[in-house]
Structure formats: structure tokens, C-alpha cells
Tab-separated table of C-alpha atoms in Angstrom:
chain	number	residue	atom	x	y	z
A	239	UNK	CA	-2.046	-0.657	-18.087
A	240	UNK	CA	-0.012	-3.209	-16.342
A	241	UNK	CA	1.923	-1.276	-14.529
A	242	UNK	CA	-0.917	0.140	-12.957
A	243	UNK	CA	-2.203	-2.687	-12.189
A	244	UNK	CA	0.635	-4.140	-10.446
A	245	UNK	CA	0.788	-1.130	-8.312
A	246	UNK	CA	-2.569	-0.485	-7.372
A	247	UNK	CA	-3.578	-4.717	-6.593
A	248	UNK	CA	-1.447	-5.094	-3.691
A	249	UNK	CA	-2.012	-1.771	-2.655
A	250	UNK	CA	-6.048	-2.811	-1.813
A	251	UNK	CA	-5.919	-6.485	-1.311
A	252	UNK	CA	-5.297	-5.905	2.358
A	253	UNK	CA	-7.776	-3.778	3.320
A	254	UNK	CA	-10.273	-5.940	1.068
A	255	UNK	CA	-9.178	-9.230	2.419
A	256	UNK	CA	-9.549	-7.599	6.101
A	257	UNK	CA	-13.425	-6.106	5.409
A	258	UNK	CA	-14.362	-9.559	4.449
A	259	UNK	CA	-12.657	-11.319	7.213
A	260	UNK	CA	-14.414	-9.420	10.152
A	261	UNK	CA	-17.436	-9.503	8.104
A	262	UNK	CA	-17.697	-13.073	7.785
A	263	UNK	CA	-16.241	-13.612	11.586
A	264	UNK	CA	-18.557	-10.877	13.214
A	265	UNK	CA	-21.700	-10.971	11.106
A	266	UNK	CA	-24.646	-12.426	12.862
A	267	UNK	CA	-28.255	-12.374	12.073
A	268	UNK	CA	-30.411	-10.853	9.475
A	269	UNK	CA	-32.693	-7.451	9.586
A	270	UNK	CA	-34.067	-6.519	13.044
A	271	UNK	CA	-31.978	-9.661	14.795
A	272	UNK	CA	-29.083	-8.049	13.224
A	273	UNK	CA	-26.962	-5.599	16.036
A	274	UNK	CA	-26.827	-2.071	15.278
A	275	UNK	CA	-22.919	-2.321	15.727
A	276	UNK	CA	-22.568	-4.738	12.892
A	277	UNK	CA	-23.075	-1.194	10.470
A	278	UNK	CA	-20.337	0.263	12.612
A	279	UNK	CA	-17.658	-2.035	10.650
A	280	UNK	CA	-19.372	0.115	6.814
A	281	UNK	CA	-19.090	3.644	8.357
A	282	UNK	CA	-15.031	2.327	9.401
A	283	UNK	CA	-14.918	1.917	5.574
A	284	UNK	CA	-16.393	4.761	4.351
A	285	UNK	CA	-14.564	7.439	7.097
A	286	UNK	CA	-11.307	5.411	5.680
A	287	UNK	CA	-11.559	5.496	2.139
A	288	UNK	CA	-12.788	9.295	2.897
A	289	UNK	CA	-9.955	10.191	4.797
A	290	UNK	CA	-7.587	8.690	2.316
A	291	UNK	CA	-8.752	10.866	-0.583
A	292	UNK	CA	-8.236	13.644	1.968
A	293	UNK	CA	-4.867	12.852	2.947
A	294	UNK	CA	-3.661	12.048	-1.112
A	295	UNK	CA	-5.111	15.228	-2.001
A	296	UNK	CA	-3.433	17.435	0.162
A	297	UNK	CA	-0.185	15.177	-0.467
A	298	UNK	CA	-0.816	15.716	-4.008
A	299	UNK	CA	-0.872	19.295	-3.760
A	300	UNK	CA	2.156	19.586	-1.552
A	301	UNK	CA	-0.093	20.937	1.550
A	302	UNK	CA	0.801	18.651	3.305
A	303	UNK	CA	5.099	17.882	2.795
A	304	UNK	CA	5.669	15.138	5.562
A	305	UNK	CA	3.592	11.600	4.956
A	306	UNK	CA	5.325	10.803	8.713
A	307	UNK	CA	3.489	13.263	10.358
A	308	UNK	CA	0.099	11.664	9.569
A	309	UNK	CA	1.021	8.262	9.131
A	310	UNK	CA	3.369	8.181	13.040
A	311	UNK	CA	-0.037	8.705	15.413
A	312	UNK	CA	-1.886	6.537	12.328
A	313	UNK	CA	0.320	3.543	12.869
A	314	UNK	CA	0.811	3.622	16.634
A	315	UNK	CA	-3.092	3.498	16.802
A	316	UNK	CA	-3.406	0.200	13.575
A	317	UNK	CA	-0.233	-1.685	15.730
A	318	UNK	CA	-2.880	-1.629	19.007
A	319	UNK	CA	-6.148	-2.330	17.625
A	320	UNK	CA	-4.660	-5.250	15.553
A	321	UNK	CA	-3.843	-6.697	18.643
A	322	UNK	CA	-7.647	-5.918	19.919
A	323	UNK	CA	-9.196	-6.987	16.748
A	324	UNK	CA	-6.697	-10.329	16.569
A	325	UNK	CA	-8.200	-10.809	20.052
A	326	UNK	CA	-12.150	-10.353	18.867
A	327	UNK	CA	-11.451	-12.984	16.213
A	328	UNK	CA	-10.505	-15.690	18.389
A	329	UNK	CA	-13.597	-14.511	20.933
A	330	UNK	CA	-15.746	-14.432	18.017
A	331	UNK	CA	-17.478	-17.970	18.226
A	332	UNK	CA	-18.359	-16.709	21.991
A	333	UNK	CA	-19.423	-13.079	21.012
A	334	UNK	CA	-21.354	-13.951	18.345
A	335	UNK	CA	-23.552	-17.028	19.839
A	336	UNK	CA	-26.457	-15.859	21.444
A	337	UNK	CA	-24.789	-12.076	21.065
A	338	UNK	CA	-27.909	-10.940	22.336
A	339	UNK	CA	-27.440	-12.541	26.114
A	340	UNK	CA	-23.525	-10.604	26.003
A	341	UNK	CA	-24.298	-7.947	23.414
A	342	UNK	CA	-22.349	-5.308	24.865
A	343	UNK	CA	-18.962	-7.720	24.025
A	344	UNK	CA	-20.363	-7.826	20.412
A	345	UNK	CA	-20.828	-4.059	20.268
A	346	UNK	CA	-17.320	-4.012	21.384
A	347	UNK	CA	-16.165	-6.278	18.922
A	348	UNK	CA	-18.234	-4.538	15.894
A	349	UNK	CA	-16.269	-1.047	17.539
A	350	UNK	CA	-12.735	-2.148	17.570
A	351	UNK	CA	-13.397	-3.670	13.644
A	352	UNK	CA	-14.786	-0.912	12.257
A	353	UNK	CA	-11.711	1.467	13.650
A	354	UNK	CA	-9.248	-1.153	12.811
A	355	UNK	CA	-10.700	-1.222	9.100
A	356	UNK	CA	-10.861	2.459	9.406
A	357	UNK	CA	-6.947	3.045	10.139
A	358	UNK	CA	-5.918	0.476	7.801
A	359	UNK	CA	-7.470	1.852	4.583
A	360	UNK	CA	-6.468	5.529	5.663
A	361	UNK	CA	-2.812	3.981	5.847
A	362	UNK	CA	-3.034	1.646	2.749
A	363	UNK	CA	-5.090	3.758	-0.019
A	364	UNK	CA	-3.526	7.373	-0.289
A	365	UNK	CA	-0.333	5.475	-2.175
A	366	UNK	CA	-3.203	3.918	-5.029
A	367	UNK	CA	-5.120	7.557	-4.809
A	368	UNK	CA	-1.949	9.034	-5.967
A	369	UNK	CA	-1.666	6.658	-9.340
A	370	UNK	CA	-4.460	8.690	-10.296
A	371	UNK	CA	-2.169	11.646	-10.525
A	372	UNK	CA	-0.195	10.083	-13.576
A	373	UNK	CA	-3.077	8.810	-15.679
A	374	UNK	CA	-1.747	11.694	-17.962
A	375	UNK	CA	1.580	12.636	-18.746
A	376	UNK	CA	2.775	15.892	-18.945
A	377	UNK	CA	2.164	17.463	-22.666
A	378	UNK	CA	-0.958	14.895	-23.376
A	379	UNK	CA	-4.049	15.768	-23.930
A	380	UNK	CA	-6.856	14.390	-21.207
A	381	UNK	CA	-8.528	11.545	-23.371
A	382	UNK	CA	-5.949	9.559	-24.903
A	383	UNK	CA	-5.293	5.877	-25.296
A	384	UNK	CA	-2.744	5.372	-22.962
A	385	UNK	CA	-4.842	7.566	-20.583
A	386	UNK	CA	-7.436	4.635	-21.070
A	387	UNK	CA	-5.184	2.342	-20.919
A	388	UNK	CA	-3.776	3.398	-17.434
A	389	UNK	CA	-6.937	4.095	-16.208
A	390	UNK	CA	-8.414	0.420	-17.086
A	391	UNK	CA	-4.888	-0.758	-15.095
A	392	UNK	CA	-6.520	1.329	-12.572
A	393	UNK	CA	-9.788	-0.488	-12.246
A	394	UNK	CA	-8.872	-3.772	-12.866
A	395	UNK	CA	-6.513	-3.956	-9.849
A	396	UNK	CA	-9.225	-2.056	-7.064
A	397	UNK	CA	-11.433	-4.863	-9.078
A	398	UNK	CA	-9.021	-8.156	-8.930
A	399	UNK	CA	-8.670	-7.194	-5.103
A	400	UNK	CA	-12.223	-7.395	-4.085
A	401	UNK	CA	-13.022	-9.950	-6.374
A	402	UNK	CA	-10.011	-12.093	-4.435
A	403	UNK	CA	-12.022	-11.081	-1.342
A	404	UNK	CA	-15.368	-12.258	-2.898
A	405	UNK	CA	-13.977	-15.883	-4.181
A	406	UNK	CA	-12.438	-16.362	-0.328
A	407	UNK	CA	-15.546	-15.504	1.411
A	408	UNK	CA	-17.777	-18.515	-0.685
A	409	UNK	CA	-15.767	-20.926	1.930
A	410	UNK	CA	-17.570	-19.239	4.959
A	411	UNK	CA	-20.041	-21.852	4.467
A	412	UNK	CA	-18.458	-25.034	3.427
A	413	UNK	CA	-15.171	-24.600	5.266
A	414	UNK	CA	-15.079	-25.710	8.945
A	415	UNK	CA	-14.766	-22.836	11.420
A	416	UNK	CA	-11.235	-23.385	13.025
A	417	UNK	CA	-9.953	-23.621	9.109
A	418	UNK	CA	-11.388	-19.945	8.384
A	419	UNK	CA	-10.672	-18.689	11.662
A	420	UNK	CA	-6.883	-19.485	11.085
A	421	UNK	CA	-6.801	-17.510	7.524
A	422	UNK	CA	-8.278	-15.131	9.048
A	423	UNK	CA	-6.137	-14.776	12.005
A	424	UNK	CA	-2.793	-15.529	9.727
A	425	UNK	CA	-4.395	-12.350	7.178
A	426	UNK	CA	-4.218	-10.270	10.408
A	427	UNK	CA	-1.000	-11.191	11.953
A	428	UNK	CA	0.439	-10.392	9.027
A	429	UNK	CA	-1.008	-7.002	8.671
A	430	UNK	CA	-0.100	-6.565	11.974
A	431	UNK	CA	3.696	-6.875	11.045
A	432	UNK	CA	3.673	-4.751	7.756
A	433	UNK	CA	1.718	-1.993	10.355
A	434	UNK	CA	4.655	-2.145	12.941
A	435	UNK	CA	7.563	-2.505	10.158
A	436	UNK	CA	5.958	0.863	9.260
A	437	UNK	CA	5.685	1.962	12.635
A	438	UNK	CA	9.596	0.942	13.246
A	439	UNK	CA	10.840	2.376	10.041
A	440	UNK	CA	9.665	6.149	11.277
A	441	UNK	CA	10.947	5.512	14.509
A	442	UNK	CA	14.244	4.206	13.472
A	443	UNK	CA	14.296	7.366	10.769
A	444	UNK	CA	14.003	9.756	14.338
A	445	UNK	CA	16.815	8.356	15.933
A	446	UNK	CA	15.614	5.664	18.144
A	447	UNK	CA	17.633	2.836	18.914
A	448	UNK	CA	16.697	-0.954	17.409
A	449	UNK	CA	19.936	-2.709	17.756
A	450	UNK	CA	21.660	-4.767	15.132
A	451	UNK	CA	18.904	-7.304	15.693
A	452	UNK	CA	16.146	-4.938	15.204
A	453	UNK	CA	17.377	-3.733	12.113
A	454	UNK	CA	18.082	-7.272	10.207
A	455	UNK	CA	14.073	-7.789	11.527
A	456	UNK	CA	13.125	-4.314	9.652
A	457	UNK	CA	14.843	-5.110	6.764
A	458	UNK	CA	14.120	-8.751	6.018
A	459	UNK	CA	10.404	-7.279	6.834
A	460	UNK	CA	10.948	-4.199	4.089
A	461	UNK	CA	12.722	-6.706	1.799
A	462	UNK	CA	9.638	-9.673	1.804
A	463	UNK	CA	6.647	-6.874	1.940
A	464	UNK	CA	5.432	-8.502	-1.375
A	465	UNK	CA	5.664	-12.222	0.424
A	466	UNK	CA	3.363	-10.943	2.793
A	467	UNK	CA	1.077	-9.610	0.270
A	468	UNK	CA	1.369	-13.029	-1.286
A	469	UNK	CA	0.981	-15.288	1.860
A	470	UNK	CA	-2.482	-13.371	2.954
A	471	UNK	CA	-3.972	-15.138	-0.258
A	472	UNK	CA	-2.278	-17.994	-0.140
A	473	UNK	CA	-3.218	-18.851	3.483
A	474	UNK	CA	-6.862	-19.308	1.829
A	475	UNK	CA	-6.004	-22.556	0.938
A	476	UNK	CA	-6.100	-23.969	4.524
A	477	UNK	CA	-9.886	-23.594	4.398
A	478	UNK	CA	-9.853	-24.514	0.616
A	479	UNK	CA	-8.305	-28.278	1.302
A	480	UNK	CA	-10.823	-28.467	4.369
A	481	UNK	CA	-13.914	-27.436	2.698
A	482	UNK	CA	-12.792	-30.299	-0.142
A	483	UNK	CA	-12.358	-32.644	2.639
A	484	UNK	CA	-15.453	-31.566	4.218
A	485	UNK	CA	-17.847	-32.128	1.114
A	486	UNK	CA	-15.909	-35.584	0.483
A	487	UNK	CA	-16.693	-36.692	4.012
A	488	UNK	CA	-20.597	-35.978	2.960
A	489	UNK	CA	-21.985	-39.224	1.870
A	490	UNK	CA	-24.335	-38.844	-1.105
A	491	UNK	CA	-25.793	-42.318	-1.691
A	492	UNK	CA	-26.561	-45.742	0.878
A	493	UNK	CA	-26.909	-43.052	3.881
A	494	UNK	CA	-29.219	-45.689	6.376
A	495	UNK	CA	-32.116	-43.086	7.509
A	496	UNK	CA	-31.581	-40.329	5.028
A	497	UNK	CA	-34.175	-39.152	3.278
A	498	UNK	CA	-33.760	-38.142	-0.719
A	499	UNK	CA	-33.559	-33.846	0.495
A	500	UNK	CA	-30.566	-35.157	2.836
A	501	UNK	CA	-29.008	-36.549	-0.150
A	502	UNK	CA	-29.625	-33.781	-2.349
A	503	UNK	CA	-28.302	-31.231	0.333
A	504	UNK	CA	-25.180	-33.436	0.628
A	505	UNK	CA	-24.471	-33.310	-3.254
A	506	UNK	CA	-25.283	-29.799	-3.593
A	507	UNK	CA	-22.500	-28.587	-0.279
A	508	UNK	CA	-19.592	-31.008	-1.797
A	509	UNK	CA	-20.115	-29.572	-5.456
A	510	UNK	CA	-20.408	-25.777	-3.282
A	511	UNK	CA	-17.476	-27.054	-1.449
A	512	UNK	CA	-15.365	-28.318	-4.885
A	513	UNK	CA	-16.182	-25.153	-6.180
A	514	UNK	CA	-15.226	-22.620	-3.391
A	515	UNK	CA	-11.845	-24.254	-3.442
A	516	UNK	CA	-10.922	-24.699	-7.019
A	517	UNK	CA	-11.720	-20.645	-7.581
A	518	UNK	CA	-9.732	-19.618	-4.224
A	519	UNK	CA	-6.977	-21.638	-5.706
A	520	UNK	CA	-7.526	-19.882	-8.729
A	521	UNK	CA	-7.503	-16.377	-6.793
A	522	UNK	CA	-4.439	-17.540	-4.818
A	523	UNK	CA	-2.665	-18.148	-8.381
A	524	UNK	CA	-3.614	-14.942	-9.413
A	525	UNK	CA	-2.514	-12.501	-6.787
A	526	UNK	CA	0.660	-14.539	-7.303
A	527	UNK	CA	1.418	-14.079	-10.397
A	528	UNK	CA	0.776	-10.276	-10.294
A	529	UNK	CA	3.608	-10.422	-7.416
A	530	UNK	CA	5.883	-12.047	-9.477
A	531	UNK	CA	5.457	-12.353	-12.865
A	532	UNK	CA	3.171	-9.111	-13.055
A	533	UNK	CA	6.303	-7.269	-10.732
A	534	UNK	CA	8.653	-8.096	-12.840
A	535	UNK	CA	7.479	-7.366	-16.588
A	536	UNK	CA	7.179	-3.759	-15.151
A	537	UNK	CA	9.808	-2.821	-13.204
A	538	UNK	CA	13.259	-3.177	-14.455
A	539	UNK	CA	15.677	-2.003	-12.624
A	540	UNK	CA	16.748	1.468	-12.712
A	541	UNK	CA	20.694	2.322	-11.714
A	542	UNK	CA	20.502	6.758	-10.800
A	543	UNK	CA	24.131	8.363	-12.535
A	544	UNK	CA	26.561	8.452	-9.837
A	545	UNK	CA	27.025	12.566	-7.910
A	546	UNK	CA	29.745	14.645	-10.088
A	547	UNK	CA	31.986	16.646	-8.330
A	548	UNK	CA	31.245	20.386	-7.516
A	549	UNK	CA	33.029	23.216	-5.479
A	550	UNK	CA	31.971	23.615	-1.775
A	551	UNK	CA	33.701	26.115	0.121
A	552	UNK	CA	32.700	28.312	3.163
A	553	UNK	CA	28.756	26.784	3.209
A	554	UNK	CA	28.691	27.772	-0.719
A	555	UNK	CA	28.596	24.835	-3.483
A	556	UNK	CA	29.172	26.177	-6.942
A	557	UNK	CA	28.504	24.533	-9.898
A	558	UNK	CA	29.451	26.083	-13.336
A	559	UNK	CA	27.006	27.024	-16.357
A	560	UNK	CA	29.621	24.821	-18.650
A	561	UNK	CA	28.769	21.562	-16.706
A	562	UNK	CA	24.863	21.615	-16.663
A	563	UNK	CA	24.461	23.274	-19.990
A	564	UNK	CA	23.910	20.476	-22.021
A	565	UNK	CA	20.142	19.763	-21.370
A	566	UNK	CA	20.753	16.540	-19.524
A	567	UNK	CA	19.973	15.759	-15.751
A	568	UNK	CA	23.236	16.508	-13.205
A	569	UNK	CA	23.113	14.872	-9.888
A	570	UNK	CA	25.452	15.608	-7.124
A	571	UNK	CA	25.633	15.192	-3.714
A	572	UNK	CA	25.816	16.717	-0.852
A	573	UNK	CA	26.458	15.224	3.487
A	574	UNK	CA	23.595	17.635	5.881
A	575	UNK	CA	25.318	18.776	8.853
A	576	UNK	CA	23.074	16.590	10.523
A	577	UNK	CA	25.153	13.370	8.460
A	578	UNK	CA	22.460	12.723	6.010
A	579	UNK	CA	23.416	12.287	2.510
A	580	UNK	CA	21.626	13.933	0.171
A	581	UNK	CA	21.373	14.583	-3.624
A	582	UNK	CA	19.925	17.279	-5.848
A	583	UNK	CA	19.390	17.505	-9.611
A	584	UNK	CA	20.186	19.983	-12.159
A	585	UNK	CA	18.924	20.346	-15.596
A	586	UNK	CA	18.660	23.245	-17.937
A	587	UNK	CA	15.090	23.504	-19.709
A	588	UNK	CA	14.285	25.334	-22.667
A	589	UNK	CA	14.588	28.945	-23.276
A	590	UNK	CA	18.012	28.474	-21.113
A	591	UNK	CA	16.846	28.869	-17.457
A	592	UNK	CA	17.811	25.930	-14.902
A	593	UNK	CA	15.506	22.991	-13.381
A	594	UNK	CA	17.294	22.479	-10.006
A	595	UNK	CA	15.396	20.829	-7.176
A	596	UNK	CA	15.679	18.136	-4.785
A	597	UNK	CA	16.717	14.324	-5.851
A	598	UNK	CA	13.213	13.797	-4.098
A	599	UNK	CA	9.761	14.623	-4.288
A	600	UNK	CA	6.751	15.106	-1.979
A	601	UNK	CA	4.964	11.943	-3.641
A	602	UNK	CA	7.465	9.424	-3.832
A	603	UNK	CA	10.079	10.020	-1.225
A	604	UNK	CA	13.955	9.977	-2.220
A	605	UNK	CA	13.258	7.375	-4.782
A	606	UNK	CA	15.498	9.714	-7.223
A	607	UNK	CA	14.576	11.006	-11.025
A	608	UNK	CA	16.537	9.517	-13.761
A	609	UNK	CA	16.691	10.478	-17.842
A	610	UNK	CA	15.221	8.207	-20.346
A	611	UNK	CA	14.759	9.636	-24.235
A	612	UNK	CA	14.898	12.707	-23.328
A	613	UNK	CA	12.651	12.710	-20.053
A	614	UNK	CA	12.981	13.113	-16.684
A	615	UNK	CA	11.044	10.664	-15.055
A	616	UNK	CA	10.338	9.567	-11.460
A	617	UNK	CA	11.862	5.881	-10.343
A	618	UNK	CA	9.425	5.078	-8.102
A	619	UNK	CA	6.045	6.427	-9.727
A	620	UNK	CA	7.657	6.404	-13.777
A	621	UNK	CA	5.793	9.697	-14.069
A	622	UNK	CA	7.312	11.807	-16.235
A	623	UNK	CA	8.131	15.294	-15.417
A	624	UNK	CA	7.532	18.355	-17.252
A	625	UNK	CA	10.614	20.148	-17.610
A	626	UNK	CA	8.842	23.773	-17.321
A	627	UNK	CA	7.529	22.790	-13.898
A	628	UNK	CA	11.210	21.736	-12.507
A	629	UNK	CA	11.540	24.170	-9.374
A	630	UNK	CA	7.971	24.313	-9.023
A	631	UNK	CA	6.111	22.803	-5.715
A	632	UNK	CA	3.628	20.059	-6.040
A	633	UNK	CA	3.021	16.660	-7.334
A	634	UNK	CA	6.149	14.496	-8.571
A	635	UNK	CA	8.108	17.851	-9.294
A	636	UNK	CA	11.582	17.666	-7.402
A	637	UNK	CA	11.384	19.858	-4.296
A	638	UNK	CA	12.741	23.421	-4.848
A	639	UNK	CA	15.303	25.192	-2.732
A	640	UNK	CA	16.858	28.643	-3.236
A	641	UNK	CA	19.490	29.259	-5.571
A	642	UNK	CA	20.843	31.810	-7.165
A	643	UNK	CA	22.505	32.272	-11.110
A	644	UNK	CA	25.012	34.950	-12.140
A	645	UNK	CA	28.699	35.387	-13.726
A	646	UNK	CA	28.385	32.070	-15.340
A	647	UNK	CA	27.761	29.943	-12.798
A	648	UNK	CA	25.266	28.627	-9.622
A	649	UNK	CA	25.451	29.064	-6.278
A	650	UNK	CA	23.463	26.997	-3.433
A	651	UNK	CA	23.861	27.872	0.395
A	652	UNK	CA	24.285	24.422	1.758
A	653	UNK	CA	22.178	26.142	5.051
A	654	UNK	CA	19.243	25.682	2.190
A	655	UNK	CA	19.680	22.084	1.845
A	656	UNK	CA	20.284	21.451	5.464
A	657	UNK	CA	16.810	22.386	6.256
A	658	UNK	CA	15.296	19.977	3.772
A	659	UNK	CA	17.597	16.853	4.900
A	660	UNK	CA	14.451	15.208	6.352
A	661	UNK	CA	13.633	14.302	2.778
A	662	UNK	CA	16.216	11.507	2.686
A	663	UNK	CA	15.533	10.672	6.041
């Protein structure tokens, strides 16, 4: 249960945090005063989460191989229109007073959030779609306790993520407007980055040049992802301290001209305001803790088995029967002609016929597969894969190339494995 929980939290926190910032930055008026852009920003959510079932399902079912090829035009689009919707934030007290003398700027504004919403839960979501894939292990049965157990993981992290969102937007009205409009803008810049370090990673992947510079930026941005998760809650309590300060400033008794309402509206903001603050402080805690704490009761770290040594000669590697016959994973290695350095796995399953795949699947990337009591299990995902379905397309299975078996030994055309160097790319 934990472990989904830590992976599926920061996974939607973003895209929650950012639905409630436009909303409380854009929103103005109620029923027919309210602009018919301001459901624009919903039907940006729905088309997202949409799309991202879409795009996990067909990455689920191998149909689609190559997350880059969606995610490359996805990314170039999120990196623009987070500078656009950065922009409508800091126009927003403008835009949305009197909106209806300028409402073709709030129409705008309503536009460019609902696509920027849009692209970011298409690009954050498919990841937390896919946990749903390994809610049951291969050789359970559907409704089991741990199946429960994963699946309440499940729920409580989509549910910790929008109540985080919930507890931040209570200071919309007893925080003063430059204190929200700075956690809002810091929530954005910030997905901003993580959108161009993912944007920069394919590009530096293709071959285009970053410089030494460039690349210490992309990694100290890989490296601190979960920082950045961390510091879009914890900028909350900039508001938080100012909506303290601004129910303390409220006088509640010996106010010369104030009537006993006044008074009673006074007392009833600071308690609103004491209250607001101590739960975002509480939310800020929280998403903390499942960063750190939460991180690290689940993830210990996993060392692969170093590459054993295998015959390659003329384009052919050869690997003997005698050195993968005792029913434990073999990884070797092998350098594309292209210079990438790849591995592949070897197994043999029961009933004496071979496992042999990629060290990489469509799901999780080049992450690698390691053995643990008697499993082969994914490092990134900790699926667990069936050994029958080893050499099989789909889901967490290693990728499958061509090999062939025969006077006690295998043979593997490296031309095979050239073709699927993109893989650890």
C-alpha cells in the first residue's frame, strides 16, 4: 500500500495544485455574471485526464513503444504556455476586475489555462495510470488482500493530492493577494522547469548539444525532481504566515465606531485565518514526509549483477546452454554500433525453453530487472514478471528480439539489438 502511495502522490500533486491555482486566480463571479470561458479551464481537465488513459493504455499494451514520440511535441507545447499562463497570473488582478469591460483578455486567459492544465495532466498522469497495471501480480488471483491493499495505496495518494489542493485554497480568502499570487507563481515556475528538464532530457537523448553547463543544469534538475515536488507545497506557507498576520492585525474588541457585526466578522476571519494556516502547515508536513520518509521506507536500493562475458564474433554473440541453465537471470552487455551500451537478460523458465529479452521494458524504460526469491522483478515499477511471458510483448515484460537455439547453445545477431538501441537511449 505504501509504495503505491508514494508513487502515485507526487505523481498528481502538480496537476492538482495547478487546477486550484488558476481556479482561485481566474475565477470571477457567480452563475450568469460568471464568463463562459471560466468552464474552458474543466473541459482542459477532463480532455487531459482523457487523453492520459489513452496514452497509458496504448503504452500498456505496447501499441505505442516510444513515450518520446508523444511526450517531444507534448512538452515543447507545456514549456510555452507556462510562460503564457505565468504571464495571465500576474495580469490576473487586471483581467479579472471588471472582466466584463476587457472580457476578451479574460477569455484569453480562461483559454491559455485550460490548455496549460490540459498538457500538464496528459504529461503527468499516464506514469500513475500505469500503477494500475500491477495491482495484481502475476499468478494471483484478482481479489486478494494485497490487491486491496495496493489499490487503497492507489486512492489514498490521487486523494492526499487533492485534498493538499483543497487545504491551500481555504487561504484564497484570508491571505492577502500578492502572498497567494507568489505561491502561485513559485507552483508554476517550478512546473515550468520540471516541463523543460523533460523537454531537455529528449533533446539531449537525440544528439543535441547542451554544453558542460547545460548538462550539470539537467542533472542537478533530474537529481532534486522530488525537491521540487516538495517546494510547490511548501511555498504555501508564504500565504499561511500572512493570512496569520492578517487576522492578528484584525482588532476584535475597543474598535472606536465598530459596531458588534464588525467585531464578530473580525473574530470569525482571524479564527478562518488561524485555521487555514495551521492545516496548510499540516498539508505542507505531509507531502513532506511522503518525499522523504514515505521515499525511503519503500525504495531501497537495488544494485543490477554486473554483464558476464559472452562470445561475439563476426556480428554473432553466443552464449552457451551451460551458462544460463541454471534458472537464474544472466545479464550481459552489449556497445550498439551507434555507441550505446546496452544490456539484455537471459533466463531459462520452466519446461526448459529460454526467457531472453531486453534489460528494458516498454513501461519503465532501461530501469533493468533484477532476481529476488526466485522472481524477476522490475526496478523501477517492483512488478514482478511472469516467467512464461519472458519474450512476450507488452506490459513490464522485457522487450523481445530474435534469437535463435540449437547445438547447445544461443545465438543473437547483434544487427537485432542495434535496431532496438533507442531503448537505452
Amino acid at each position: 500500500m505504501l509504495e503505491q502511495f508514494v508513487a502515485v502522490m507526487p505523481g498528481t500533486l502538480a496537476p492538482a495544485l495547478l487546477v486550484m491555482c488558476l481556479s482561485v486566480m481566474l475565477t470571477v463571479g457567480e452563475g450568469r455574471d460568471k464568463p463562459i470561458s471560466a468552464y474552458w479551464r474543466l473541459w482542459g481537465l477532463g480532455i487531459g485526464i482523457v487523453a492520459a488513459i489513452v496514452f497509458a493504455a496504448l503504452r500498456a499494451t505496447a501499441v505505442i513503444n516510444q513515450r518520446t514520440f508523444i511526450n517531444y511535441p507534448v512538452l515543447i507545447a507545456a514549456v510555452i504556455v507556462d510562460v503564457l499562463a505565468i504571464a495571465a497570473v500576474l495580469a490576473a488582478p487586471r483581467i479579472t476586475h471588471d472582466w466584463a469591460k476587457h472580457a476578451v483578455w479574460m477569455h484569453v486567459a480562461n483559454a491559455v489555462a485550460a490548455v496549460q492544465i490540459a498538457l500538464t495532466v496528459f504529461y503527468a498522469l499516464p506514469d500513475v495510470i500505469l500503477q494500475l497495471t500491477i495491482w495484481v501480480e502475476p499468478g494471483e488471483t484478482a481479489f486478494t488482500s494485497a490487491m486491496l491493499l495496493r489499490a487503497l495505496g492507489f486512492l489514498l495518494g490521487v486523494a492526499m493530492s487533492i485534498v493538499v489542493a483543497a487545504i491551500f485554497r481555504t487561504m484564497r480568502t484570508t491571505a492577502v493577494r500578492w502572498a497567494f499570487t507568489i505561491a502561485v507563481v513559485a507552483v508554476m515556475v517550478i512546473l515550468l522547469v520540471q516541463h523543460f528538464t523533460g523537454l531537455m532530457q529528449i533533446l539531449q537523448a537525440r544528439g543535441f548539444p547542451i554544453g558542460h553547463t547545460g548538462f550539470v543544469a539537467l542533472a542537478w534538475s533530474i537529481n532534486h525532481n522530488s525537491a521540487m515536488i516538495m517546494a510547490q507545497a511548501l511555498v504555501f506557507l508564504v500565504p499561511a504566515v500572512a493570512s496569520v498576520v492578517a487576522g492578528f492585525r484584525m482588532k476584535t474588541h475597543d474598535v472606536p465606531g465598530a459596531n458588534e457585526a464588525t467585531l464578530r466578522r473580525h473574530k470569525a476571519f482571524r479564527r478562518h485565518a488561524i485555521a487555514a494556516a495551521a492545516w496548510s502547515l499540516i498539508a505542507a508536513i505531509g507531502v513532506t514526509a511522503t518525499l522523504t520518509v514515505g521515499v525511503a521506507a519503500t525504495h531501497q536500493t537495488i544494485t543490477l549483477s554486473p554483464p558476464e562475458a559472452y562470445s561475439l564474433k563476426d556480428g554473432v554473440a553466443t552464449i552457451p546452454f551451460t551458462q544460463v541453465e541454471d534458472g537464474h537471470l544472466h545479464r550481459f552487455e552489449y556497445k550498439a554500433k551507434d555507441g550505446t551500451v546496452m544490456r539484455f537478460i537471459i533466463i531459462r523458465k520452466n519446461g526448459g525453453a529460454y526467457g531472453i529479452g531486453l534489460d528494458a521494458c516498454e513501461n519503465c524504460g532501461d530501469a533493468g530487472y533484477y532476481e529476488k526469491n526466485g522472481k524477476i522483478i522490475c526496478k523501477k515499477c517492483e512488478v514482478a514478471i511472469n516467467l512464461a511471458t519472458i519474450g512476450f510483448k507488452g506490459g513490464c515484460n522485457p522487450i523481445p528480439f530474435p534469437y535463435k537455439t540449437g547445438n547447445g547453445k544461443i545465438t543473437i545477431q547483434t544487427t537485432d539489438l542495434d535496431a532496438l538501441s533507442v531503448h537505452f537511449q
